[in-house]
């Protein structure tokens, strides 16, 4: 079992839909959870960052973390064509002795159709 | 404030050739990273650095070398290029180990 599992999609939704993107993980040492957005032929950029179980909201985006189920989600409300991108989940684990490791999911490609 | 810059944007190499991918950041970040991204495979860490003069291997270091002589620059060297090194390469930087990583625009490398 890979450390971080993410459905690669592709996912296609109509404009205005609610989008749910998900990742599961197996390593209990993951402490910090992120979602990056990557537009075509660009570098990833941070969208959401959280380190505790529960929900974090930023505009139309909500990040949800459930550490007991080892499951994180990103919800996009009122999706727009400009949200069309690949969304990568990422998690940081404490390796001990001040060392941390960032692990990315494979990414989910989202298309929002006008 | 340019953030993280990478050169070149594109490059085609022949098998066995060598090249250096350049990366510069102007945010005074301590940490710098090199990733490769293959289609459908996510980002794989090649090398990282926690400060000038200190580098360490990531998940896929074979065939690559790095150096970090200044805080700003973190070049990635490919020796004896192979078709398996065809990929998109991203440089990133962060202030601390658990802080946000800021990515450059990437270098698309093809080895024929």
PDB file of C-alpha atoms in Angstrom:
ATOM      1  CA  UNK A   1       0.000   0.000   0.000  1.00  0.00           C
ATOM      2  CA  UNK A   2       1.378   3.397  -1.000  1.00  0.00           C
ATOM      3  CA  UNK A   3       1.752   5.980   1.753  1.00  0.00           C
ATOM      4  CA  UNK A   4      -0.589   8.484   0.083  1.00  0.00           C
ATOM      5  CA  UNK A   5      -3.398   7.449  -2.251  1.00  0.00           C
ATOM      6  CA  UNK A   6      -5.178   9.957  -4.471  1.00  0.00           C
ATOM      7  CA  UNK A   7      -7.651   9.224  -7.244  1.00  0.00           C
ATOM      8  CA  UNK A   8      -6.073  10.651 -10.422  1.00  0.00           C
ATOM      9  CA  UNK A   9      -9.405  11.299 -12.095  1.00  0.00           C
ATOM     10  CA  UNK A  10      -9.856  13.000 -14.451  1.00  0.00           C
ATOM     11  CA  UNK A  11     -12.871  14.674 -12.876  1.00  0.00           C
ATOM     12  CA  UNK A  12     -15.192  16.787 -15.000  1.00  0.00           C
ATOM     13  CA  UNK A  13     -17.973  18.895 -13.443  1.00  0.00           C
ATOM     14  CA  UNK A  14     -20.334  21.662 -14.627  1.00  0.00           C
ATOM     15  CA  UNK A  15     -19.732  25.243 -13.504  1.00  0.00           C
ATOM     16  CA  UNK A  16     -21.290  25.929 -10.115  1.00  0.00           C
ATOM     17  CA  UNK A  17     -20.995  22.343  -8.884  1.00  0.00           C
ATOM     18  CA  UNK A  18     -19.519  21.346  -5.539  1.00  0.00           C
ATOM     19  CA  UNK A  19     -16.287  19.418  -6.003  1.00  0.00           C
ATOM     20  CA  UNK A  20     -14.888  16.906  -3.531  1.00  0.00           C
ATOM     21  CA  UNK A  21     -11.270  15.781  -3.806  1.00  0.00           C
ATOM     22  CA  UNK A  22      -9.869  13.145  -1.478  1.00  0.00           C
ATOM     23  CA  UNK A  23      -6.674  11.487  -0.279  1.00  0.00           C
ATOM     24  CA  UNK A  24      -6.094   8.616   2.090  1.00  0.00           C
ATOM     25  CA  UNK A  25      -2.874   7.818   3.870  1.00  0.00           C
ATOM     26  CA  UNK A  26      -1.414   4.951   5.850  1.00  0.00           C
ATOM     27  CA  UNK A  27       1.401   6.598   7.842  1.00  0.00           C
ATOM     28  CA  UNK A  28       0.288   7.766  11.292  1.00  0.00           C
ATOM     29  CA  UNK A  29       3.383  10.004  11.463  1.00  0.00           C
ATOM     30  CA  UNK A  30       1.863  12.504   9.017  1.00  0.00           C
ATOM     31  CA  UNK A  31       1.238  15.694  10.998  1.00  0.00           C
ATOM     32  CA  UNK A  32       0.761  18.488   8.454  1.00  0.00           C
ATOM     33  CA  UNK A  33      -1.610  18.399   5.514  1.00  0.00           C
ATOM     34  CA  UNK A  34      -1.678  20.541   2.411  1.00  0.00           C
ATOM     35  CA  UNK A  35      -3.439  20.961  -0.888  1.00  0.00           C
ATOM     36  CA  UNK A  36      -1.519  22.351  -3.848  1.00  0.00           C
ATOM     37  CA  UNK A  37      -3.056  23.534  -7.114  1.00  0.00           C
ATOM     38  CA  UNK A  38      -1.124  23.125 -10.338  1.00  0.00           C
ATOM     39  CA  UNK A  39      -2.223  24.759 -13.570  1.00  0.00           C
ATOM     40  CA  UNK A  40      -1.107  23.198 -16.819  1.00  0.00           C
ATOM     41  CA  UNK A  41       2.611  23.740 -17.487  1.00  0.00           C
ATOM     42  CA  UNK A  42       3.077  25.663 -14.210  1.00  0.00           C
ATOM     43  CA  UNK A  43       4.575  24.889 -10.835  1.00  0.00           C
ATOM     44  CA  UNK A  44       2.350  23.846  -7.902  1.00  0.00           C
ATOM     45  CA  UNK A  45       1.117  26.566  -5.572  1.00  0.00           C
ATOM     46  CA  UNK A  46      -0.156  26.137  -2.037  1.00  0.00           C
ATOM     47  CA  UNK A  47      -3.918  26.339  -1.662  1.00  0.00           C
ATOM     48  CA  UNK A  48      -4.602  25.157   1.883  1.00  0.00           C
ATOM     49  CA  UNK A  49      -2.452  24.145   4.882  1.00  0.00           C
ATOM     50  CA  UNK A  50      -3.724  22.535   8.062  1.00  0.00           C
ATOM     51  CA  UNK A  51      -2.283  20.463  10.881  1.00  0.00           C
ATOM     52  CA  UNK A  52      -5.267  19.451  12.974  1.00  0.00           C
ATOM     53  CA  UNK A  53      -8.355  17.355  12.473  1.00  0.00           C
ATOM     54  CA  UNK A  54     -11.417  19.318  11.471  1.00  0.00           C
ATOM     55  CA  UNK A  55     -12.306  21.847   8.815  1.00  0.00           C
ATOM     56  CA  UNK A  56     -10.489  24.936   7.551  1.00  0.00           C
ATOM     57  CA  UNK A  57     -12.277  27.330   5.265  1.00  0.00           C
ATOM     58  CA  UNK A  58     -10.874  29.923   2.845  1.00  0.00           C
ATOM     59  CA  UNK A  59     -13.415  31.490   0.537  1.00  0.00           C
ATOM     60  CA  UNK A  60     -14.892  28.810  -1.706  1.00  0.00           C
ATOM     61  CA  UNK A  61     -12.378  26.203  -0.472  1.00  0.00           C
ATOM     62  CA  UNK A  62     -12.683  23.968   2.588  1.00  0.00           C
ATOM     63  CA  UNK A  63      -9.984  21.547   3.701  1.00  0.00           C
ATOM     64  CA  UNK A  64     -11.058  18.694   5.945  1.00  0.00           C
ATOM     65  CA  UNK A  65      -8.772  16.378   7.911  1.00  0.00           C
ATOM     66  CA  UNK A  66      -9.849  13.214   9.717  1.00  0.00           C
ATOM     67  CA  UNK A  67      -6.776  11.773  11.423  1.00  0.00           C
ATOM     68  CA  UNK A  68      -8.682   8.857  12.960  1.00  0.00           C
ATOM     69  CA  UNK A  69      -9.709   7.647   9.493  1.00  0.00           C
ATOM     70  CA  UNK A  70      -6.454   8.850   7.823  1.00  0.00           C
ATOM     71  CA  UNK A  71      -8.442  10.791   5.270  1.00  0.00           C
ATOM     72  CA  UNK A  72      -8.254  14.343   3.948  1.00  0.00           C
ATOM     73  CA  UNK A  73     -10.574  16.187   1.604  1.00  0.00           C
ATOM     74  CA  UNK A  74     -10.746  19.429  -0.320  1.00  0.00           C
ATOM     75  CA  UNK A  75     -14.173  20.863  -1.151  1.00  0.00           C
ATOM     76  CA  UNK A  76     -14.656  23.544  -3.773  1.00  0.00           C
ATOM     77  CA  UNK A  77     -18.012  25.357  -3.708  1.00  0.00           C
ATOM     78  CA  UNK A  78     -19.505  27.141  -6.712  1.00  0.00           C
ATOM     79  CA  UNK A  79     -16.754  25.784  -8.943  1.00  0.00           C
ATOM     80  CA  UNK A  80     -15.494  28.034 -11.733  1.00  0.00           C
ATOM     81  CA  UNK A  81     -13.726  27.290 -15.034  1.00  0.00           C
ATOM     82  CA  UNK A  82     -10.664  28.969 -13.497  1.00  0.00           C
ATOM     83  CA  UNK A  83     -10.564  26.117 -10.943  1.00  0.00           C
ATOM     84  CA  UNK A  84      -9.619  23.723 -13.751  1.00  0.00           C
ATOM     85  CA  UNK A  85      -6.229  22.381 -12.681  1.00  0.00           C
ATOM     86  CA  UNK A  86      -4.541  19.406 -11.076  1.00  0.00           C
ATOM     87  CA  UNK A  87      -4.923  19.262  -7.291  1.00  0.00           C
ATOM     88  CA  UNK A  88      -2.196  17.564  -5.290  1.00  0.00           C
ATOM     89  CA  UNK A  89      -2.529  16.550  -1.681  1.00  0.00           C
ATOM     90  CA  UNK A  90       0.677  16.617   0.348  1.00  0.00           C
ATOM     91  CA  UNK A  91       1.594  15.536   3.859  1.00  0.00           C
ATOM     92  CA  UNK A  92       4.575  16.065   6.135  1.00  0.00           C
ATOM     93  CA  UNK A  93       5.798  13.417   8.542  1.00  0.00           C
ATOM     94  CA  UNK A  94       8.215  13.865  11.407  1.00  0.00           C
ATOM     95  CA  UNK A  95      11.200  11.575  10.776  1.00  0.00           C
ATOM     96  CA  UNK A  96      12.802  12.395  14.120  1.00  0.00           C
ATOM     97  CA  UNK A  97      15.962  14.382  14.967  1.00  0.00           C
ATOM     98  CA  UNK A  98      14.479  17.533  13.412  1.00  0.00           C
ATOM     99  CA  UNK A  99      13.975  15.865  10.034  1.00  0.00           C
ATOM    100  CA  UNK A 100      10.713  16.066   8.116  1.00  0.00           C
ATOM    101  CA  UNK A 101       9.546  14.451   4.893  1.00  0.00           C
ATOM    102  CA  UNK A 102       6.965  15.820   2.471  1.00  0.00           C
ATOM    103  CA  UNK A 103       5.023  13.233   0.464  1.00  0.00           C
ATOM    104  CA  UNK A 104       2.764  14.162  -2.445  1.00  0.00           C
ATOM    105  CA  UNK A 105      -0.239  12.341  -3.825  1.00  0.00           C
ATOM    106  CA  UNK A 106      -0.280  11.750  -7.571  1.00  0.00           C
ATOM    107  CA  UNK A 107      -2.788  14.550  -8.177  1.00  0.00           C
ATOM    108  CA  UNK A 108      -6.394  14.741  -9.424  1.00  0.00           C
ATOM    109  CA  UNK A 109      -7.042  16.553 -12.698  1.00  0.00           C
ATOM    110  CA  UNK A 110     -10.193  18.666 -12.487  1.00  0.00           C
ATOM    111  CA  UNK A 111     -12.046  20.268 -15.388  1.00  0.00           C
ATOM    112  CA  UNK A 112     -14.912  22.696 -14.725  1.00  0.00           C
ATOM    113  CA  UNK A 113     -17.099  23.020 -17.810  1.00  0.00           C
ATOM    114  CA  UNK A 114     -18.825  26.399 -18.443  1.00  0.00           C
TER     115      UNK A 114
ATOM    116  CA  UNK B   1      10.495  39.767  -5.536  1.00  0.00           C
ATOM    117  CA  UNK B   2      10.751  37.103  -8.259  1.00  0.00           C
ATOM    118  CA  UNK B   3      10.310  34.106  -5.920  1.00  0.00           C
ATOM    119  CA  UNK B   4      11.847  30.932  -7.355  1.00  0.00           C
ATOM    120  CA  UNK B   5      13.272  31.130 -10.863  1.00  0.00           C
ATOM    121  CA  UNK B   6      14.498  28.255 -13.019  1.00  0.00           C
ATOM    122  CA  UNK B   7      16.471  28.122 -16.246  1.00  0.00           C
ATOM    123  CA  UNK B   8      16.195  26.853 -18.884  1.00  0.00           C
ATOM    124  CA  UNK B   9      12.457  26.401 -19.500  1.00  0.00           C
ATOM    125  CA  UNK B  10      13.006  23.652 -22.064  1.00  0.00           C
ATOM    126  CA  UNK B  11      15.939  21.495 -23.100  1.00  0.00           C
ATOM    127  CA  UNK B  12      16.542  18.520 -25.365  1.00  0.00           C
ATOM    128  CA  UNK B  13      19.602  16.411 -24.590  1.00  0.00           C
ATOM    129  CA  UNK B  14      21.180  13.492 -26.348  1.00  0.00           C
ATOM    130  CA  UNK B  15      21.932  10.308 -24.413  1.00  0.00           C
ATOM    131  CA  UNK B  16      25.212  10.689 -22.543  1.00  0.00           C
ATOM    132  CA  UNK B  17      25.264  14.487 -22.536  1.00  0.00           C
ATOM    133  CA  UNK B  18      25.436  16.504 -19.330  1.00  0.00           C
ATOM    134  CA  UNK B  19      23.719  19.684 -18.221  1.00  0.00           C
ATOM    135  CA  UNK B  20      22.995  21.859 -15.218  1.00  0.00           C
ATOM    136  CA  UNK B  21      19.522  23.065 -14.283  1.00  0.00           C
ATOM    137  CA  UNK B  22      19.680  26.401 -12.517  1.00  0.00           C
ATOM    138  CA  UNK B  23      17.500  27.452  -9.578  1.00  0.00           C
ATOM    139  CA  UNK B  24      17.557  30.752  -7.692  1.00  0.00           C
ATOM    140  CA  UNK B  25      15.336  32.069  -4.908  1.00  0.00           C
ATOM    141  CA  UNK B  26      15.226  35.595  -3.537  1.00  0.00           C
ATOM    142  CA  UNK B  27      13.165  34.943  -0.391  1.00  0.00           C
ATOM    143  CA  UNK B  28      16.145  34.156   1.883  1.00  0.00           C
ATOM    144  CA  UNK B  29      14.789  30.655   2.433  1.00  0.00           C
ATOM    145  CA  UNK B  30      16.943  28.100   4.196  1.00  0.00           C
ATOM    146  CA  UNK B  31      15.502  25.018   2.530  1.00  0.00           C
ATOM    147  CA  UNK B  32      15.662  24.244  -1.169  1.00  0.00           C
ATOM    148  CA  UNK B  33      14.462  21.184  -3.051  1.00  0.00           C
ATOM    149  CA  UNK B  34      14.577  19.528  -6.453  1.00  0.00           C
ATOM    150  CA  UNK B  35      11.642  17.407  -7.632  1.00  0.00           C
ATOM    151  CA  UNK B  36      10.855  15.584 -10.825  1.00  0.00           C
ATOM    152  CA  UNK B  37       7.310  15.120 -12.054  1.00  0.00           C
ATOM    153  CA  UNK B  38       6.409  12.363 -14.474  1.00  0.00           C
ATOM    154  CA  UNK B  39       2.898  12.095 -15.984  1.00  0.00           C
ATOM    155  CA  UNK B  40       0.477  10.559 -13.476  1.00  0.00           C
ATOM    156  CA  UNK B  41       3.252   9.953 -10.941  1.00  0.00           C
ATOM    157  CA  UNK B  42       3.158  13.002  -8.712  1.00  0.00           C
ATOM    158  CA  UNK B  43       6.283  14.763  -7.460  1.00  0.00           C
ATOM    159  CA  UNK B  44       9.362  12.801  -6.449  1.00  0.00           C
ATOM    160  CA  UNK B  45      12.096  14.422  -4.336  1.00  0.00           C
ATOM    161  CA  UNK B  46      15.570  14.182  -5.903  1.00  0.00           C
ATOM    162  CA  UNK B  47      17.750  16.204  -3.508  1.00  0.00           C
ATOM    163  CA  UNK B  48      17.251  18.848  -0.870  1.00  0.00           C
ATOM    164  CA  UNK B  49      19.331  21.325   1.095  1.00  0.00           C
ATOM    165  CA  UNK B  50      18.783  22.755   4.578  1.00  0.00           C
ATOM    166  CA  UNK B  51      21.269  25.560   4.090  1.00  0.00           C
ATOM    167  CA  UNK B  52      24.409  26.636   2.247  1.00  0.00           C
ATOM    168  CA  UNK B  53      26.938  23.820   2.163  1.00  0.00           C
ATOM    169  CA  UNK B  54      24.463  21.129   3.279  1.00  0.00           C
ATOM    170  CA  UNK B  55      22.698  18.776   0.881  1.00  0.00           C
ATOM    171  CA  UNK B  56      21.048  15.390   1.210  1.00  0.00           C
ATOM    172  CA  UNK B  57      19.475  12.747  -1.003  1.00  0.00           C
ATOM    173  CA  UNK B  58      15.770  12.423  -1.547  1.00  0.00           C
ATOM    174  CA  UNK B  59      13.759   9.541  -2.923  1.00  0.00           C
ATOM    175  CA  UNK B  60      15.277   9.370  -6.454  1.00  0.00           C
ATOM    176  CA  UNK B  61      18.865  10.774  -6.405  1.00  0.00           C
ATOM    177  CA  UNK B  62      20.569   8.376  -8.834  1.00  0.00           C
ATOM    178  CA  UNK B  63      21.990  10.104 -11.907  1.00  0.00           C
ATOM    179  CA  UNK B  64      21.916  13.577 -10.326  1.00  0.00           C
ATOM    180  CA  UNK B  65      24.193  15.793  -8.260  1.00  0.00           C
ATOM    181  CA  UNK B  66      23.656  19.071  -6.438  1.00  0.00           C
ATOM    182  CA  UNK B  67      25.613  21.760  -4.669  1.00  0.00           C
ATOM    183  CA  UNK B  68      24.622  24.702  -2.485  1.00  0.00           C
ATOM    184  CA  UNK B  69      27.355  27.280  -2.201  1.00  0.00           C
ATOM    185  CA  UNK B  70      25.003  30.208  -1.482  1.00  0.00           C
ATOM    186  CA  UNK B  71      21.597  30.621   0.158  1.00  0.00           C
ATOM    187  CA  UNK B  72      20.084  31.750  -3.144  1.00  0.00           C
ATOM    188  CA  UNK B  73      21.276  29.104  -5.620  1.00  0.00           C
ATOM    189  CA  UNK B  74      20.740  25.362  -5.829  1.00  0.00           C
ATOM    190  CA  UNK B  75      21.827  23.934  -9.207  1.00  0.00           C
ATOM    191  CA  UNK B  76      21.017  20.362 -10.262  1.00  0.00           C
ATOM    192  CA  UNK B  77      23.580  18.527 -12.386  1.00  0.00           C
ATOM    193  CA  UNK B  78      22.720  15.677 -14.732  1.00  0.00           C
ATOM    194  CA  UNK B  79      25.694  13.570 -15.742  1.00  0.00           C
ATOM    195  CA  UNK B  80      25.411  11.076 -18.612  1.00  0.00           C
ATOM    196  CA  UNK B  81      21.778  11.814 -19.447  1.00  0.00           C
ATOM    197  CA  UNK B  82      19.481   8.806 -19.993  1.00  0.00           C
ATOM    198  CA  UNK B  83      15.965   8.586 -21.514  1.00  0.00           C
ATOM    199  CA  UNK B  84      14.644   7.739 -18.016  1.00  0.00           C
ATOM    200  CA  UNK B  85      15.544  11.293 -16.995  1.00  0.00           C
ATOM    201  CA  UNK B  86      12.992  12.745 -19.401  1.00  0.00           C
ATOM    202  CA  UNK B  87      10.705  14.638 -17.046  1.00  0.00           C
ATOM    203  CA  UNK B  88       9.627  18.025 -15.754  1.00  0.00           C
ATOM    204  CA  UNK B  89      11.944  19.300 -13.027  1.00  0.00           C
ATOM    205  CA  UNK B  90      10.755  21.662 -10.314  1.00  0.00           C
ATOM    206  CA  UNK B  91      12.829  23.574  -7.826  1.00  0.00           C
ATOM    207  CA  UNK B  92      11.195  24.731  -4.587  1.00  0.00           C
ATOM    208  CA  UNK B  93      12.176  26.585  -1.451  1.00  0.00           C
ATOM    209  CA  UNK B  94      10.826  27.075   2.059  1.00  0.00           C
ATOM    210  CA  UNK B  95      11.865  28.969   5.170  1.00  0.00           C
ATOM    211  CA  UNK B  96      11.645  25.949   7.476  1.00  0.00           C
ATOM    212  CA  UNK B  97      11.107  22.213   7.133  1.00  0.00           C
ATOM    213  CA  UNK B  98       7.354  22.382   7.736  1.00  0.00           C
ATOM    214  CA  UNK B  99       6.701  25.736   6.054  1.00  0.00           C
ATOM    215  CA  UNK B 100       5.037  26.288   2.694  1.00  0.00           C
ATOM    216  CA  UNK B 101       7.171  25.275  -0.259  1.00  0.00           C
ATOM    217  CA  UNK B 102       7.245  27.759  -3.118  1.00  0.00           C
ATOM    218  CA  UNK B 103       7.804  26.251  -6.534  1.00  0.00           C
ATOM    219  CA  UNK B 104       9.496  27.535  -9.641  1.00  0.00           C
ATOM    220  CA  UNK B 105       7.916  27.307 -13.115  1.00  0.00           C
ATOM    221  CA  UNK B 106       9.754  24.091 -14.030  1.00  0.00           C
ATOM    222  CA  UNK B 107      12.197  22.870 -16.669  1.00  0.00           C
ATOM    223  CA  UNK B 108      10.949  20.428 -19.305  1.00  0.00           C
ATOM    224  CA  UNK B 109      13.774  18.053 -20.198  1.00  0.00           C
ATOM    225  CA  UNK B 110      13.721  15.492 -22.985  1.00  0.00           C
ATOM    226  CA  UNK B 111      16.554  12.992 -23.431  1.00  0.00           C
ATOM    227  CA  UNK B 112      16.687  11.343 -26.850  1.00  0.00           C
TER     228      UNK B 112
END
